[in-house]
Amino acid sequence: MSDLSERLLNGDKRALARGISLVEDDDPAGWELVKAVYPRTGNASVVGFTGPPGAGKSTLIGALIRVQRAADRQVAVLSIDPSSPFRGGALLGDRIRLTEHFLDPGVFIRSMATRGALGGLAEASLQAALLMDAAGKDDVFLETVGVGQAEVDVIDHADSVVLVLIPGSGDSIQALKAGVMEIPDIIVVNKADHPLADTMVREIRGVLALAPHEGWKVPILKTEAARGEGVAELASKLSEHRAYVEAEGTLSERRRRNLMSEVLGIATMRLRRALEASLREDAEVQSLLDEVVARRLDPASAASAILARGAIDPGAAARDDLSG
């Protein structure tokens, strides 16, 4: 493990890929790797890209990579793809749009399946982003699954959030509703050659005008990602936002919130796993569940009874998880 962490810290792509695989598989060795390199994280600029399916997030990221590489910045991309609810696999098609960067030694691209996780991101995405950060990447781009109105987990993973919309789409109008519209630091209307692009910009301005005007003013940019138009301005706005949150002290607040959410998420996952294992072996709990099925006991009362019995030892949950 010391060899793997040393190679990763030196920017070895294979070590980074191996580390992400370990974390994605929930292998104890992956958690040990994150533990080893964690003190060397916190330097990368983590940008989340979210928006409806078909908005052109992957194409926009590909164009932004060109701009950042021209500035000699090291870039990593983590694309999250929806996985099959039946077999758990994913097509991982977002990588197809980034093929031009595969041979660039300054770019690392990784796809990850959601594996049933809600909110547009995989459970292991923040851990993977930390490993990318430790490997010396200047920019880490997180691309979520195409989101709806409530899938806003990206705000708990990124320093800056870019909402990508496309004019003339019902999904895009849905994205204007509360939820997704509350999280972006920058809004991009992609495919700006569409005749309804200016109309959509006006609609977005109208929605934003209803929100309190404090702090950072969310810019609305028009891009044509397939031709690279407007992408340099996006890179400039991302740099401006990073400078703003650093100057205001809100970057550390964001990261504190993100890391607290991650700690709670991991603790919840481990407790649930240990609880499920305990319940399968507990005859009294099975009897309670039978009462629920027979409609003689409601689910909330059954849950209260299980918790009151102390069916799980939190210390055992942590030990079981670390032992794999």
Coordinates of C-alpha atoms in Angstrom, one line a residue, residues 48-217:
G48 CA -19.3 19.8 -10.8
F49 CA -21.2 19.8 -14.0
T50 CA -24.9 19.0 -13.8
G51 CA -28.0 19.4 -15.9
P52 CA -30.7 17.6 -17.9
P53 CA -29.7 14.6 -20.2
G54 CA -28.6 15.7 -23.6
A55 CA -27.5 19.2 -22.6
G56 CA -24.0 18.5 -23.9
K57 CA -22.1 18.3 -20.5
S58 CA -19.5 15.9 -21.9
T59 CA -18.9 17.9 -25.0
L60 CA -18.6 21.1 -22.9
I61 CA -16.1 19.4 -20.6
G62 CA -14.1 18.2 -23.5
A63 CA -13.9 21.8 -24.9
L64 CA -13.0 23.1 -21.4
I65 CA -10.2 20.5 -21.1
R66 CA -8.6 22.0 -24.3
V67 CA -8.7 25.5 -22.7
Q68 CA -7.2 24.3 -19.4
R69 CA -4.5 22.2 -21.1
A70 CA -3.5 25.2 -23.2
A71 CA -2.9 26.9 -19.8
D72 CA -0.7 24.0 -18.8
R73 CA -3.1 22.8 -16.1
Q74 CA -3.4 19.1 -15.2
V75 CA -7.0 17.9 -15.5
A76 CA -8.9 14.9 -14.2
V77 CA -12.5 14.0 -15.2
L78 CA -14.9 11.7 -13.3
S79 CA -18.0 11.0 -15.4
I80 CA -20.9 9.3 -13.6
D81 CA -23.1 7.1 -15.8
P82 CA -26.5 5.5 -14.8
S83 CA -26.2 1.8 -14.1
S84 CA -28.7 -0.9 -14.9
P85 CA -31.2 -1.6 -12.0
F86 CA -31.0 -5.3 -12.9
R87 CA -27.3 -6.1 -13.4
G88 CA -25.6 -3.0 -12.0
G89 CA -23.6 -2.4 -15.1
A90 CA -23.3 0.9 -17.1
L91 CA -22.5 1.8 -20.7
L92 CA -20.1 4.5 -19.5
G93 CA -20.8 6.3 -22.8
D94 CA -19.7 9.7 -21.6
R95 CA -16.1 8.7 -22.3
I96 CA -16.9 8.4 -26.0
R97 CA -17.1 12.2 -26.2
L98 CA -13.7 12.7 -24.6
T99 CA -11.6 10.4 -26.8
E100 CA -9.5 13.2 -28.2
H101 CA -7.9 13.6 -24.7
F102 CA -7.1 9.9 -24.0
L103 CA -3.5 10.1 -25.1
D104 CA -2.8 13.4 -23.4
P105 CA -0.5 12.7 -20.4
G106 CA -1.9 15.7 -18.6
V107 CA -5.5 14.4 -18.6
F108 CA -7.0 11.5 -16.6
I109 CA -10.5 10.4 -17.5
R110 CA -12.5 7.9 -15.5
S111 CA -16.1 6.7 -15.7
M112 CA -18.0 5.4 -12.7
A113 CA -21.5 3.8 -12.5
T114 CA -24.0 5.1 -10.0
R115 CA -24.8 1.5 -8.8
G116 CA -28.2 2.7 -7.6
A117 CA -27.0 5.8 -5.8
L118 CA -29.4 8.7 -6.0
G119 CA -28.6 12.4 -6.5
G120 CA -26.7 12.1 -9.8
L121 CA -23.4 10.9 -8.3
A122 CA -21.9 7.5 -7.3
E123 CA -21.3 6.9 -3.6
A124 CA -17.5 6.7 -4.1
S125 CA -17.3 9.9 -6.2
L126 CA -15.9 12.2 -3.5
Q127 CA -13.3 9.5 -2.5
A128 CA -12.2 9.3 -6.2
A129 CA -12.0 13.0 -6.4
L130 CA -9.7 13.1 -3.4
L131 CA -7.4 10.6 -5.0
M132 CA -7.3 12.7 -8.2
D133 CA -6.5 15.7 -6.1
A134 CA -3.7 13.8 -4.3
A135 CA -2.3 12.8 -7.7
G136 CA -1.5 16.4 -8.4
K137 CA -4.4 17.4 -10.7
D138 CA -5.1 21.1 -10.9
D139 CA -8.7 20.7 -12.0
V140 CA -11.1 17.9 -11.2
F141 CA -14.3 17.9 -13.2
L142 CA -17.2 15.8 -11.9
E143 CA -20.0 15.1 -14.5
T144 CA -23.2 13.9 -13.0
V145 CA -25.9 11.7 -14.5
G146 CA -28.5 13.9 -16.2
V147 CA -30.5 15.3 -13.3
G148 CA -34.0 16.1 -12.5
Q149 CA -35.3 18.8 -10.1
A150 CA -34.2 17.1 -6.8
E151 CA -30.9 15.4 -7.8
V152 CA -28.5 18.0 -6.4
D153 CA -25.8 15.9 -4.6
V154 CA -23.1 17.6 -6.7
I155 CA -23.3 20.6 -4.4
D156 CA -21.9 18.4 -1.7
H157 CA -18.9 17.4 -3.8
A158 CA -17.7 20.5 -5.7
D159 CA -16.1 23.9 -5.0
S160 CA -18.0 25.3 -8.0
V161 CA -21.1 24.0 -9.7
V162 CA -22.0 24.6 -13.4
L163 CA -25.5 24.0 -14.5
V164 CA -25.7 23.2 -18.2
L165 CA -29.0 23.7 -20.0
I166 CA -30.2 23.4 -23.6
P167 CA -32.8 25.6 -25.2
G168 CA -36.1 24.3 -26.6
S169 CA -36.3 21.3 -24.3
G170 CA -39.0 20.5 -21.8
D171 CA -36.4 19.0 -19.5
S172 CA -34.6 22.3 -19.4
I173 CA -37.7 24.2 -18.5
Q174 CA -38.2 21.7 -15.6
A175 CA -34.7 22.5 -14.5
L176 CA -35.7 26.1 -13.9
K177 CA -37.8 25.0 -11.0
A178 CA -36.6 25.1 -7.4
G179 CA -34.0 22.5 -6.6
V180 CA -31.5 22.4 -9.4
M181 CA -31.7 26.2 -9.9
E182 CA -30.6 26.8 -6.3
I183 CA -27.3 25.1 -6.6
P184 CA -25.3 26.6 -9.6
D185 CA -22.5 29.1 -9.4
I186 CA -22.5 29.4 -13.2
I187 CA -25.3 28.7 -15.6
V188 CA -24.4 27.7 -19.2
V189 CA -27.0 27.7 -22.0
N190 CA -25.3 25.3 -24.5
K191 CA -26.1 24.9 -28.2
A192 CA -26.4 28.7 -28.3
D193 CA -27.1 28.7 -32.1
H194 CA -30.7 27.4 -31.2
P195 CA -33.3 30.1 -32.1
L196 CA -34.7 29.9 -28.5
A197 CA -31.4 30.4 -26.8
D198 CA -31.9 34.1 -26.1
T199 CA -35.5 33.4 -24.9
M200 CA -34.1 30.8 -22.4
V201 CA -31.5 33.3 -21.1
R202 CA -34.3 35.8 -20.4
E203 CA -36.3 33.1 -18.6
I204 CA -33.4 32.2 -16.4
R205 CA -32.7 35.8 -15.6
G206 CA -36.3 36.2 -14.6
V207 CA -36.1 33.2 -12.3
L208 CA -32.8 34.4 -10.7
A209 CA -34.3 37.8 -10.2
L210 CA -36.7 36.2 -7.7
A211 CA -33.8 35.0 -5.5
P212 CA -32.0 37.2 -2.8
H213 CA -29.2 39.2 -4.4
E214 CA -26.3 38.6 -1.9
G215 CA -22.7 37.6 -2.6
W216 CA -21.8 36.0 -5.9
K217 CA -24.0 37.0 -8.9

